[in-house]
Short mmCIF file of C-alpha atoms and ligand atoms in Angstrom, two decimals:
data_model
loop_
_atom_site.label_atom_id
_atom_site.label_comp_id
_atom_site.label_asym_id
_atom_site.label_seq_id
_atom_site.Cartn_x
_atom_site.Cartn_y
_atom_site.Cartn_z
CA MET A 1 0.17 -0.02 -0.03
CA ASP A 2 2.79 2.43 1.06
CA GLU A 3 4.75 2.33 -2.02
CA LYS A 4 2.09 3.72 -4.32
CA ARG A 5 -0.13 5.61 -1.83
CA VAL A 6 2.39 7.42 0.32
CA SER A 7 4.82 10.48 -0.47
CA LEU A 8 7.23 11.67 1.83
CA LEU A 9 7.25 15.53 1.15
CA SER A 10 9.98 16.65 3.33
CA ASP A 11 12.96 14.42 4.70
CA LYS A 12 13.47 16.03 7.98
CA PRO A 13 13.99 14.04 11.10
CA VAL A 14 11.43 12.49 13.09
CA ASN A 15 10.78 14.75 16.55
CA GLU A 16 12.13 12.06 19.09
CA ASN A 17 10.30 14.22 21.63
CA GLY A 18 7.10 14.40 19.84
CA ASP A 19 4.05 13.70 21.85
CA TYR A 20 1.95 12.37 19.12
CA VAL A 21 1.53 11.61 15.53
CA LEU A 22 -0.59 14.33 13.59
CA TYR A 23 -3.04 13.33 11.19
CA TRP A 24 -4.39 16.57 9.31
CA MET A 25 -7.61 15.44 7.71
CA GLN A 26 -8.44 17.43 4.87
CA MET A 27 -10.58 15.69 2.22
CA PHE A 28 -10.89 12.07 3.52
CA LYS A 29 -13.40 12.98 6.19
CA ARG A 30 -14.20 9.56 7.56
CA PRO A 31 -12.70 7.30 10.31
CA VAL A 32 -12.86 4.10 8.42
CA TRP A 33 -11.83 2.81 4.87
CA ASN A 34 -9.33 5.60 5.04
CA HIS A 35 -5.72 4.98 3.74
CA ALA A 36 -4.36 8.17 5.14
CA LEU A 37 -5.82 7.35 8.57
CA ASN A 38 -4.52 3.99 8.57
CA PHE A 39 -0.89 4.93 7.60
CA ALA A 40 -1.07 7.49 10.48
CA ILE A 41 -2.16 4.79 12.75
CA ARG A 42 0.51 2.55 11.87
CA LYS A 43 3.25 5.39 12.25
CA ALA A 44 1.82 5.99 15.70
CA ASN A 45 2.06 2.50 16.82
CA ASP A 46 5.58 2.25 15.33
CA LEU A 47 6.68 5.20 17.28
CA GLY A 48 4.69 4.18 20.42
CA LEU A 49 2.74 7.53 20.28
CA PRO A 50 -1.04 8.29 20.34
CA LEU A 51 -2.72 9.84 17.42
CA VAL A 52 -4.33 13.33 16.99
CA VAL A 53 -6.58 13.83 14.08
CA TYR A 54 -7.22 17.59 13.19
CA GLU A 55 -9.86 19.01 10.89
CA GLY A 56 -10.26 22.63 10.32
CA LEU A 57 -12.76 24.68 8.42
CA LYS A 58 -11.60 28.09 7.50
CA TYR A 59 -13.86 31.08 6.35
CA TYR A 60 -11.71 32.22 3.48
CA TYR A 61 -11.24 29.17 1.25
CA PRO A 62 -12.78 29.94 -2.42
CA TRP A 63 -16.43 29.97 -2.56
CA ALA A 64 -17.00 29.39 1.22
CA ASN A 65 -20.72 29.47 1.59
CA ASP A 66 -23.52 28.40 3.97
CA ARG A 67 -24.25 25.44 1.99
CA LEU A 68 -20.69 24.00 1.85
CA HIS A 69 -20.08 24.76 5.58
CA THR A 70 -23.25 23.06 6.57
CA PHE A 71 -22.37 19.87 4.75
CA ILE A 72 -19.06 19.74 6.46
CA LEU A 73 -20.13 20.64 9.91
CA GLU A 74 -23.01 18.05 9.75
CA GLY A 75 -20.04 15.41 9.62
CA VAL A 76 -18.23 16.65 12.50
CA ASN A 77 -20.09 15.00 15.72
CA GLU A 78 -20.44 11.61 14.27
CA LYS A 79 -16.61 11.64 13.69
CA ARG A 80 -16.24 12.95 17.15
CA GLU A 81 -17.97 10.05 18.44
CA ALA A 82 -16.28 7.46 16.21
CA PHE A 83 -12.71 8.65 17.19
CA GLU A 84 -13.46 8.73 20.85
CA LYS A 85 -14.53 5.10 20.74
CA LEU A 86 -11.25 4.32 18.61
CA GLY A 87 -9.13 6.10 21.49
CA ILE A 88 -7.89 8.71 19.15
CA ARG A 89 -7.95 12.46 19.63
CA TYR A 90 -10.23 14.40 17.34
CA LEU A 91 -9.99 18.36 17.20
CA PHE A 92 -12.25 20.23 15.01
CA TYR A 93 -11.54 24.00 14.66
CA LEU A 94 -14.10 26.34 13.03
CA GLN A 95 -12.08 29.54 11.93
CA ARG A 96 -14.92 32.11 11.94
CA ASN A 97 -13.39 35.23 11.01
CA GLU A 98 -9.97 37.19 10.75
CA GLY A 99 -9.91 37.63 14.60
CA ASP A 100 -9.82 33.83 15.37
CA PRO A 101 -6.75 32.14 15.93
CA LYS A 102 -4.51 31.20 12.78
CA GLN A 103 -1.83 28.75 12.03
CA THR A 104 -3.35 25.99 14.10
CA VAL A 105 -1.82 23.26 11.91
CA ALA A 106 1.75 24.54 12.22
CA GLY A 107 1.19 25.14 16.00
CA LEU A 108 -0.03 21.43 16.29
CA ALA A 109 2.86 20.14 14.34
CA GLU A 110 5.43 21.71 16.80
CA ARG A 111 4.71 18.70 19.27
CA ALA A 112 4.14 16.06 16.80
CA ALA A 113 6.74 13.35 15.76
CA ILE A 114 5.58 13.45 12.19
CA VAL A 115 2.70 14.90 10.27
CA VAL A 116 0.34 12.92 7.82
CA THR A 117 -2.22 14.52 5.60
CA ASP A 118 -4.41 13.81 2.34
CA ASP A 119 -2.89 13.90 -1.02
CA PHE A 120 -5.69 15.34 -3.26
CA PRO A 121 -4.67 16.54 -6.63
CA CYS A 122 -6.59 20.05 -7.09
CA PHE A 123 -8.27 22.81 -5.59
CA ILE A 124 -6.57 24.32 -2.37
CA ILE A 125 -4.96 21.10 -0.95
CA PRO A 126 -1.60 20.83 -2.99
CA GLY A 127 -1.01 24.40 -1.70
CA HIS A 128 -1.78 23.51 2.00
CA ASN A 129 0.52 20.74 1.88
CA ASP A 130 3.37 22.80 0.40
CA ALA A 131 2.78 25.35 3.22
CA ILE A 132 2.73 22.95 6.13
CA VAL A 133 6.04 21.41 4.59
CA ALA A 134 7.61 24.78 4.72
CA LYS A 135 6.11 25.47 8.17
CA THR A 136 7.20 22.22 10.00
CA ASP A 137 10.47 20.68 10.98
CA VAL A 138 9.39 17.07 11.08
CA PRO A 139 8.69 14.71 8.11
CA VAL A 140 5.38 15.39 6.28
CA TYR A 141 3.71 12.49 4.60
CA THR A 142 0.85 12.62 2.16
CA VAL A 143 -1.33 9.61 1.52
CA ASP A 144 -3.78 8.92 -1.68
CA SER A 145 -6.96 7.66 -0.41
CA ASN A 146 -8.88 9.10 -3.22
CA GLY A 147 -9.78 6.15 -5.67
CA VAL A 148 -9.64 2.19 -5.94
CA VAL A 149 -6.21 2.52 -7.97
CA PRO A 150 -3.61 4.82 -6.50
CA MET A 151 -2.74 7.93 -8.53
CA ALA A 152 0.75 6.97 -8.81
CA CYS A 153 0.15 3.79 -10.65
CA PHE A 154 0.11 6.09 -13.88
CA GLU A 155 3.12 8.11 -15.07
CA LYS A 156 1.68 10.67 -17.00
CA GLU A 157 -1.43 12.40 -18.30
CA GLU A 158 -3.67 9.69 -20.07
CA TYR A 159 -5.35 11.11 -23.19
CA ALA A 160 -8.80 9.85 -22.78
CA ALA A 161 -11.03 6.85 -21.01
CA TYR A 162 -9.89 4.55 -23.86
CA THR A 163 -6.45 4.84 -22.92
CA ILE A 164 -6.69 4.42 -19.04
CA ARG A 165 -9.33 1.80 -18.89
CA PRO A 166 -7.40 -1.12 -19.99
CA LYS A 167 -4.51 -0.12 -17.57
CA ILE A 168 -7.23 0.25 -14.76
CA HIS A 169 -8.67 -3.09 -15.51
CA LYS A 170 -5.34 -4.62 -15.30
CA LEU A 171 -4.67 -3.32 -11.86
CA LEU A 172 -8.16 -3.95 -10.28
CA PRO A 173 -7.37 -7.50 -9.15
CA GLU A 174 -4.51 -5.62 -7.08
CA PHE A 175 -6.36 -2.94 -5.73
CA LEU A 176 -10.36 -3.78 -5.68
CA THR A 177 -9.76 -5.79 -2.37
CA SER A 178 -10.67 -5.66 1.18
CA PHE A 179 -9.55 -3.01 3.33
CA GLU A 180 -7.89 -3.95 6.74
CA GLU A 181 -8.57 -1.40 9.54
CA ILE A 182 -5.65 -0.74 12.08
CA GLU A 183 -6.40 -0.21 15.65
CA ILE A 184 -4.13 2.39 17.76
CA ASP A 185 -2.01 0.84 20.48
CA LYS A 186 -1.53 3.92 22.54
CA ASN A 187 -4.88 5.73 23.16
CA ASP A 188 -5.12 9.48 23.80
CA SER A 189 -6.17 9.37 27.57
CA GLY A 190 -4.24 12.03 29.48
CA LEU A 191 -2.81 13.50 26.33
CA GLU A 192 -2.53 17.32 26.60
CA VAL A 193 -3.15 19.18 23.32
CA ASP A 194 -2.80 22.89 22.81
CA CYS A 195 -5.24 23.68 20.02
CA PRO A 196 -8.61 25.19 19.70
CA ASP A 197 -11.60 22.73 19.40
CA THR A 198 -14.94 23.91 18.30
CA VAL A 199 -17.37 21.72 20.20
CA PHE A 200 -21.07 22.17 19.25
CA ASP A 201 -24.58 20.52 18.89
CA ASP A 202 -25.95 19.76 15.61
CA GLU A 203 -28.95 22.16 15.99
CA ASP A 204 -26.54 24.99 16.68
CA ILE A 205 -25.14 24.42 13.10
CA PRO A 206 -27.14 27.52 11.62
CA GLU A 207 -26.23 29.88 14.41
CA LEU A 208 -22.48 28.91 13.90
CA ILE A 209 -22.68 29.58 10.31
CA ALA A 210 -24.44 32.82 10.63
CA ASP A 211 -21.31 33.93 12.59
CA CYS A 212 -18.83 32.99 9.88
CA ASP A 213 -17.58 35.42 7.48
CA ILE A 214 -18.62 33.72 4.42
CA ASP A 215 -20.98 33.89 1.65
CA HIS A 216 -24.49 33.63 3.04
CA SER A 217 -26.44 33.80 -0.28
CA VAL A 218 -26.44 30.00 -0.90
CA ALA A 219 -28.66 28.22 1.44
CA PRO A 220 -27.61 24.60 2.84
CA SER A 221 -28.99 22.06 0.52
CA PRO A 222 -32.75 20.97 1.42
CA VAL A 223 -32.15 17.42 0.36
CA TYR A 224 -28.51 16.40 0.77
CA LYS A 225 -27.64 15.98 4.46
CA GLY A 226 -23.61 16.14 5.28
CA GLY A 227 -21.75 13.33 7.10
CA ARG A 228 -21.03 9.56 6.73
CA ARG A 229 -24.15 8.13 8.21
CA ALA A 230 -26.39 10.25 5.58
CA GLY A 231 -24.02 8.94 2.66
CA LEU A 232 -24.46 5.39 3.92
CA LYS A 233 -28.11 5.45 4.03
CA ARG A 234 -28.03 6.75 0.48
CA LEU A 235 -25.52 4.11 -0.63
CA ARG A 236 -28.04 1.33 0.71
CA LYS A 237 -30.90 2.77 -1.01
CA PHE A 238 -28.79 2.95 -4.17
CA VAL A 239 -27.69 -0.61 -4.08
CA SER A 240 -30.98 -2.25 -3.19
CA ASP A 241 -33.38 -0.19 -5.08
CA ILE A 242 -31.73 1.75 -7.95
CA LEU A 243 -28.47 -0.36 -8.94
CA PRO A 244 -30.30 -3.25 -10.59
CA GLY A 245 -31.91 -0.73 -13.22
CA TYR A 246 -28.79 1.76 -13.32
CA HIS A 247 -27.63 1.03 -16.83
CA GLU A 248 -31.16 1.84 -17.93
CA THR A 249 -32.13 4.66 -15.58
CA ARG A 250 -28.72 6.73 -15.35
CA ASN A 251 -29.63 8.89 -17.98
CA LYS A 252 -33.26 9.92 -16.95
CA PRO A 253 -32.67 12.81 -14.94
CA GLU A 254 -36.44 12.87 -14.01
CA LYS A 255 -35.96 9.68 -12.12
CA ASP A 256 -34.19 8.53 -9.02
CA GLY A 257 -31.95 6.49 -11.32
CA SER A 258 -28.45 7.34 -10.41
CA SER A 259 -26.29 7.04 -7.00
CA ARG A 260 -26.36 10.86 -6.30
CA LEU A 261 -23.28 10.02 -4.18
CA SER A 262 -20.89 12.46 -5.62
CA ALA A 263 -20.99 14.89 -2.74
CA TYR A 264 -20.15 12.24 -0.33
CA LEU A 265 -17.29 11.09 -2.40
CA HIS A 266 -15.99 14.85 -2.72
CA PHE A 267 -15.93 15.38 0.85
CA GLY A 268 -14.60 11.78 1.67
CA TYR A 269 -17.46 10.75 3.86
CA LEU A 270 -17.66 7.58 1.71
CA SER A 271 -14.45 5.96 -0.05
CA SER A 272 -14.86 4.89 -3.70
CA LEU A 273 -13.30 1.37 -2.57
CA GLU A 274 -16.15 0.47 -0.20
CA ILE A 275 -18.68 1.50 -2.69
CA ALA A 276 -17.04 -0.44 -5.55
CA LEU A 277 -16.92 -3.35 -3.19
CA GLU A 278 -20.64 -3.15 -2.25
CA VAL A 279 -21.48 -2.64 -5.85
CA GLN A 280 -19.44 -5.63 -6.80
CA ASN A 281 -21.07 -7.84 -4.19
CA ALA A 282 -24.74 -6.60 -4.87
CA GLU A 283 -27.55 -8.63 -6.26
CA ALA A 284 -27.92 -6.65 -9.75
CA PRO A 285 -27.35 -7.50 -13.34
CA ASP A 286 -23.77 -7.49 -14.53
CA GLU A 287 -24.52 -4.71 -17.19
CA ALA A 288 -25.67 -2.40 -14.31
CA LYS A 289 -22.68 -2.99 -12.19
CA GLU A 290 -20.36 -2.78 -15.07
CA ALA A 291 -22.09 0.64 -16.07
CA TYR A 292 -21.72 2.01 -12.66
CA LEU A 293 -18.13 0.88 -12.15
CA GLU A 294 -17.08 2.47 -15.29
CA GLU A 295 -18.25 5.81 -13.89
CA LEU A 296 -16.99 5.33 -10.44
CA ILE A 297 -13.60 3.97 -11.35
CA VAL A 298 -12.72 4.70 -14.95
CA ARG A 299 -14.38 8.21 -15.54
CA ARG A 300 -13.60 9.18 -11.79
CA GLU A 301 -10.03 8.32 -11.84
CA LEU A 302 -9.38 9.64 -15.31
CA SER A 303 -10.28 13.21 -13.80
CA TYR A 304 -7.84 12.58 -10.76
CA ASN A 305 -5.15 11.56 -13.25
CA MET A 306 -5.73 14.79 -15.25
CA THR A 307 -5.52 17.11 -12.29
CA ARG A 308 -2.52 15.29 -10.84
CA PHE A 309 -0.48 15.43 -13.94
CA ASN A 310 -1.72 18.65 -15.84
CA PRO A 311 -0.78 21.83 -13.95
CA ASP A 312 -3.26 23.82 -16.27
CA TYR A 313 -6.11 21.68 -15.15
CA ASP A 314 -8.15 24.87 -14.11
CA SER A 315 -7.84 26.60 -17.37
CA LEU A 316 -8.44 25.95 -21.16
CA ASP A 317 -4.65 25.27 -21.65
CA ALA A 318 -5.31 22.09 -20.48
CA LEU A 319 -7.04 21.07 -23.77
CA HIS A 320 -5.67 19.20 -26.53
CA GLU A 321 -4.09 20.96 -29.62
CA TRP A 322 -6.90 19.99 -31.94
CA VAL A 323 -9.33 21.89 -29.57
CA GLN A 324 -7.21 24.84 -29.46
CA LYS A 325 -6.83 24.85 -33.17
CA THR A 326 -10.71 24.58 -33.60
CA MET A 327 -11.30 27.43 -30.93
CA ARG A 328 -8.95 29.82 -32.54
CA GLU A 329 -10.69 29.29 -35.94
CA HIS A 330 -14.17 29.90 -34.52
CA ALA A 331 -13.46 32.48 -31.67
CA SER A 332 -15.14 35.32 -33.64
CA ASP A 333 -18.17 33.21 -34.70
CA GLU A 334 -21.24 35.14 -33.78
CA ARG A 335 -23.19 33.67 -30.87
CA SER A 336 -27.00 33.48 -31.16
CA TYR A 337 -27.51 34.52 -27.64
CA ASN A 338 -25.17 36.47 -25.35
CA TYR A 339 -26.02 36.09 -21.78
CA SER A 340 -24.62 37.98 -18.58
CA ALA A 341 -23.22 35.95 -15.85
CA GLU A 342 -25.89 37.24 -13.83
CA ASP A 343 -28.72 35.97 -16.19
CA LEU A 344 -27.20 32.47 -16.25
CA GLU A 345 -26.85 32.54 -12.43
CA GLN A 346 -30.49 33.34 -12.17
CA GLY A 347 -31.65 31.00 -14.79
CA ASN A 348 -33.08 33.98 -16.86
CA THR A 349 -32.62 32.48 -20.49
CA HIS A 350 -35.10 31.88 -23.44
CA ASP A 351 -34.54 27.99 -22.62
CA GLU A 352 -37.01 26.41 -20.09
CA LEU A 353 -34.91 23.17 -19.86
CA TRP A 354 -31.58 24.81 -19.27
CA ASN A 355 -33.25 27.22 -16.78
CA ALA A 356 -34.61 23.96 -14.89
CA ILE A 357 -30.96 22.66 -14.68
CA GLN A 358 -29.80 25.83 -13.25
CA ARG A 359 -32.44 25.62 -10.71
CA GLU A 360 -31.60 22.20 -9.94
CA LEU A 361 -28.00 23.23 -9.20
CA ARG A 362 -29.02 26.51 -7.29
CA GLU A 363 -31.82 24.81 -4.98
CA THR A 364 -30.49 21.29 -4.44
CA GLY A 365 -26.59 21.53 -4.71
CA GLU A 366 -26.40 18.95 -7.40
CA VAL A 367 -26.83 18.49 -11.19
CA HIS A 368 -27.62 15.17 -12.59
CA ASN A 369 -24.91 14.02 -15.05
CA TYR A 370 -26.91 14.00 -18.30
CA VAL A 371 -28.34 17.47 -18.00
CA ARG A 372 -24.94 18.80 -16.60
CA MET A 373 -23.37 18.22 -20.01
CA LEU A 374 -26.18 20.15 -21.77
CA TRP A 375 -25.74 22.76 -19.21
CA GLY A 376 -22.08 23.12 -19.73
CA LYS A 377 -22.52 23.13 -23.60
CA ASN A 378 -25.25 25.75 -23.82
CA ILE A 379 -23.01 28.06 -21.50
CA ILE A 380 -20.24 27.73 -24.42
CA ALA A 381 -22.95 28.66 -26.97
CA TRP A 382 -24.33 31.62 -25.21
CA THR A 383 -21.31 33.55 -24.10
CA ARG A 384 -18.99 35.99 -25.99
CA SER A 385 -15.85 33.78 -25.37
CA TYR A 386 -14.67 30.45 -24.56
CA GLU A 387 -12.51 31.81 -21.86
CA GLU A 388 -15.89 33.53 -20.25
CA ALA A 389 -17.57 30.26 -20.64
CA PHE A 390 -15.06 28.41 -18.68
CA SER A 391 -14.78 31.00 -15.98
CA ILE A 392 -18.75 30.96 -15.47
CA LEU A 393 -18.92 27.29 -15.59
CA GLU A 394 -16.41 26.84 -12.92
CA HIS A 395 -17.72 29.64 -10.65
CA LEU A 396 -21.30 28.35 -11.00
CA ASN A 397 -20.24 24.56 -10.49
CA ASN A 398 -17.91 25.31 -7.55
CA LYS A 399 -20.19 27.86 -5.71
CA TYR A 400 -23.55 25.83 -5.96
CA CYS A 401 -22.61 22.16 -6.26
CA LEU A 402 -21.68 20.22 -3.23
CA ASP A 403 -19.48 17.99 -5.31
CA GLY A 404 -17.64 21.03 -6.93
CA ARG A 405 -14.02 22.00 -6.63
CA ASN A 406 -13.11 18.29 -7.38
CA PRO A 407 -11.13 16.61 -10.20
CA ASN A 408 -14.38 15.63 -11.75
CA SER A 409 -15.47 19.44 -11.67
CA TYR A 410 -12.54 20.41 -13.96
CA ALA A 411 -12.67 17.22 -16.16
CA GLY A 412 -16.30 17.53 -16.72
CA ILE A 413 -16.11 21.08 -17.50
CA LEU A 414 -13.17 20.75 -19.66
CA TRP A 415 -15.06 17.69 -21.36
CA CYS A 416 -17.59 20.28 -22.46
CA PHE A 417 -14.78 21.86 -24.40
CA GLY A 418 -13.63 18.42 -26.03
CA LYS A 419 -11.25 17.17 -23.25
CA HIS A 420 -11.19 13.34 -23.15
CA ASP A 421 -13.31 13.54 -26.37
CA ARG A 422 -12.63 13.41 -30.09
CA PRO A 423 -13.15 15.79 -32.97
CA TRP A 424 -16.87 15.99 -34.28
CA MET A 425 -18.34 17.47 -37.46
CA GLU A 426 -17.45 21.18 -37.61
CA ARG A 427 -20.09 23.92 -36.89
CA GLU A 428 -20.39 27.50 -35.88
CA VAL A 429 -18.97 28.38 -32.37
CA PHE A 430 -18.20 24.86 -31.31
CA GLY A 431 -16.03 24.18 -34.39
CA LYS A 432 -14.92 20.45 -33.93
CA ILE A 433 -16.11 20.20 -30.22
CA ARG A 434 -19.10 17.93 -29.76
CA TYR A 435 -22.36 19.89 -29.82
CA MET A 436 -25.55 19.40 -27.84
CA THR A 437 -28.76 21.28 -27.99
CA SER A 438 -31.74 21.35 -25.60
CA ASN A 439 -34.00 20.36 -28.35
CA SER A 440 -32.37 17.16 -29.17
CA THR A 441 -31.08 16.19 -25.79
CA GLY A 442 -34.47 17.03 -24.17
CA LYS A 443 -36.15 14.46 -26.41
CA LYS A 444 -34.17 11.45 -24.87
CA PHE A 445 -35.82 11.82 -21.69
CA ARG A 446 -39.09 12.99 -20.18
CA SER A 447 -37.77 16.84 -20.03
CA LYS A 448 -41.36 18.19 -19.04
CA ASP A 449 -41.30 15.86 -15.92
CA TYR A 450 -37.67 16.92 -15.00
CA ILE A 451 -38.52 20.79 -15.36
CA GLU A 452 -41.70 20.23 -13.13
CA TRP A 453 -39.42 18.17 -10.74
CA THR A 454 -36.98 20.87 -10.22
CA LYS A 455 -39.89 23.32 -9.54
CA ARG A 456 -40.56 21.46 -6.14
CA PHE A 457 -37.28 22.98 -4.72
CA GLU A 458 -38.22 26.54 -5.39
CA ASN A 459 -38.72 28.95 -2.39
CA GLY A 460 -37.61 26.33 0.39
CA GLY A 461 -40.11 23.73 -1.02
CA ALA A 462 -39.40 19.87 -1.09
CA ARG A 463 -36.94 18.43 1.40
CA THR A 464 -36.72 14.97 -0.22
CA LEU A 465 -35.37 14.32 -3.70
CA PHE A 466 -38.35 12.22 -4.65
CA ASP A 467 -41.61 11.10 -2.83
C1 FAD B 1 -20.01 20.50 -16.80
C2 FAD B 1 -19.89 19.33 -15.94
C3 FAD B 1 -19.50 19.57 -14.54
C4 FAD B 1 -19.30 18.51 -13.57
N1 FAD B 1 -18.76 18.66 -12.32
C5 FAD B 1 -18.67 17.65 -11.52
C6 FAD B 1 -18.27 18.04 -10.14
O1 FAD B 1 -18.20 19.14 -9.69
N2 FAD B 1 -18.18 17.09 -9.26
C7 FAD B 1 -18.18 15.65 -9.62
O2 FAD B 1 -18.16 14.70 -8.72
N3 FAD B 1 -18.82 15.34 -10.90
C8 FAD B 1 -18.98 16.38 -11.94
N4 FAD B 1 -19.20 16.10 -13.09
C9 FAD B 1 -19.49 14.79 -13.45
C10 FAD B 1 -20.84 14.01 -13.04
O3 FAD B 1 -21.73 14.87 -13.79
C11 FAD B 1 -21.00 13.79 -11.96
O4 FAD B 1 -20.15 13.15 -11.18
C12 FAD B 1 -22.39 12.93 -11.59
O5 FAD B 1 -23.43 13.73 -12.05
C13 FAD B 1 -22.56 12.57 -10.20
O6 FAD B 1 -23.87 12.03 -10.19
P1 FAD B 1 -24.05 10.66 -9.38
O7 FAD B 1 -23.47 10.62 -8.01
O8 FAD B 1 -25.49 10.38 -9.39
O9 FAD B 1 -23.40 9.70 -10.69
P2 FAD B 1 -23.46 8.24 -10.91
O10 FAD B 1 -24.16 8.16 -12.35
O11 FAD B 1 -24.25 7.54 -9.93
O12 FAD B 1 -21.92 7.84 -11.03
C14 FAD B 1 -21.29 7.30 -10.03
C15 FAD B 1 -20.00 8.01 -9.60
O13 FAD B 1 -19.25 8.07 -10.64
C16 FAD B 1 -18.44 9.25 -10.85
N5 FAD B 1 -18.79 9.73 -12.17
C17 FAD B 1 -20.16 9.67 -12.84
N6 FAD B 1 -19.99 10.47 -13.78
C18 FAD B 1 -18.76 10.91 -14.06
C19 FAD B 1 -18.02 11.77 -14.92
N7 FAD B 1 -18.77 11.98 -16.12
N8 FAD B 1 -16.82 12.02 -14.86
C20 FAD B 1 -16.12 11.51 -13.85
N9 FAD B 1 -16.84 11.08 -12.82
C21 FAD B 1 -17.95 10.64 -12.92
C22 FAD B 1 -18.98 10.23 -9.61
O14 FAD B 1 -18.17 10.00 -8.72
C23 FAD B 1 -20.28 9.56 -9.35
O15 FAD B 1 -20.76 9.67 -8.11
C24 FAD B 1 -19.34 17.13 -14.00
C25 FAD B 1 -19.88 16.83 -15.37
C26 FAD B 1 -20.02 18.01 -16.32
C27 FAD B 1 -20.41 17.68 -17.56
#
C-alpha cells in the first residue's frame, strides 16, 4: 500500500520528543476505509505514540458559503463520537473570521513526531501541503485515499477513457480488494493538546454558520445532508433499489436513477473502494454493475489523473491541440445569444430546460450528469468567448454544487470543451467540439417531468429528492 499511496514531502528528522503523530484530515473525512488514517495509525504504533486527528474549517477558502459549511459541519459530531471510541483524539476547529486564531496546524505540528495528511490533486489542497512542509521541522507524508487505483500507478496524463481503461482493469485485481482497519495501540487518555476545538450540537449549526465571515447567499441543501451516516443511507438505497436498473435509468434525470453520491465522495465521507466493493457484491445484473463501475472507477480516476499531471487543469490550456486550433478558428463566430453571468446564475434564459438545470443546481446543490453536460455546452454557446464560458462554468459549479472543487469538476467542465473526447463534425461556435442542444437532448428523456421536478425545490419547497 505504502509504495503507491504514500509520498514523503519533506525528509526532515522525526521529532524524537514528539507527543503524538498528527493526521491533518483535509479531504478524506471518514474514520474508516481511509488509507491516510491507517498510515497515520501505523506510524503512531511504530513510534509508540497516540494519534491526533485535526480537521479545520476556515472562512476564506474559495466559494466558502452556507451550503458547503453546513455539509461539512453535519459530519463533525459523528466523527467525534467515532474517534472517541477508537481512542484517537479528534479536534475540529471552525475559524469564523479574521479575529480567530490562525496557524493551528503549524502549532500542532510543533509537538508532533511526524505529520500525515491527504494527497488530493486539486483546489487548495496541494498549496496547503506545500505550506505545511515549509512551516514544520518534521517529516510530512501525504497519502492518496482518493480512488480504487492509486494515482501513482500512472506515470503521466492519460489522453482519454480509452487509454486509461485497460490499465485500470489490469490493476483492479490488485487494488479492488478488502480493506483492513488498523487499531491504535496507545490511546489518547491524558494527552494534553494545545489547539482550539469547536464543540457544538448539531442544532446549533445554523447559528455557528451565521457567525462566519462567508457568503450567506447560498442556502444549505434541503435534500443532501452532510456526513458519513447520510452517505451510507443513500448508498444502501442505491444498492438495493436503484443499482439493478442503473444501466437503463442513469440517463433519466427526471427519475431517482443514479447514485447521487458524488458529494459524499467529494468530501470523503464515503470511499470509492467501499462503494465499489458493495456494488460488486450486490444482487444486480452485470450490465448495471459494469455501467456503474465504469463511472465510479474509470471516469472518476481519469479526472484525478488529469488534475494530478496537468498543471493547467483549471484553465482552457489543459485542452488538446485539436481543440485549441478549432477554438482559434471559431473564436469570432457570432453567438445566437449573449447572456450575462448574472442572467445565467439566475436561470433567466429563453430555454426552459436549461433554466430548470440551473434551478436544480441552485436549489439542491447537485446536477444530474446527463443534463450537466447540456448545461455546460449551452454556456459555451451563449457567452462571448470560450474563456468567459469556462470562468462562468467554474464559478457556478464550484459555488453551488456540493461535489464541486473536485477533479471531476474540472474534467467535466473541460469535457464540454472537448477534453477526453474526439473531434466531431465542424459547426459554428463549437468548431469540432461535440455539440448538444436542448431540443435534441430534451427528447431523450421526459424533459417536461424533469422541469416540473426541479420546481418542487423553489422557495424552500421539497426536502426530499423524490416522494
Ligand atoms: C459540466 C460538468 C461539470 C461536472 N462537475 C462535477 C463535479 O463538480 N463533481 C463531480 O463529482 N462530478 C462532476 N461532473 C461529473 C458528473 O456529472 C457527476 O459526477 C455526476 O453527475 C454525479 O452524479 P451521481 O453521483 O448520481 O453519478 P452516478 O451516475 O451514480 O456515477 C457514480 C459516480 O461516478 C463518478 N462519475 C459519474 N459520472 C462521471 C463523469 N462524467 N466524470 C467523472 N466521474 C463521474 C462520480 O463520482 C459519481 O458519483 C461534471 C460533469 C459535467 C459535464
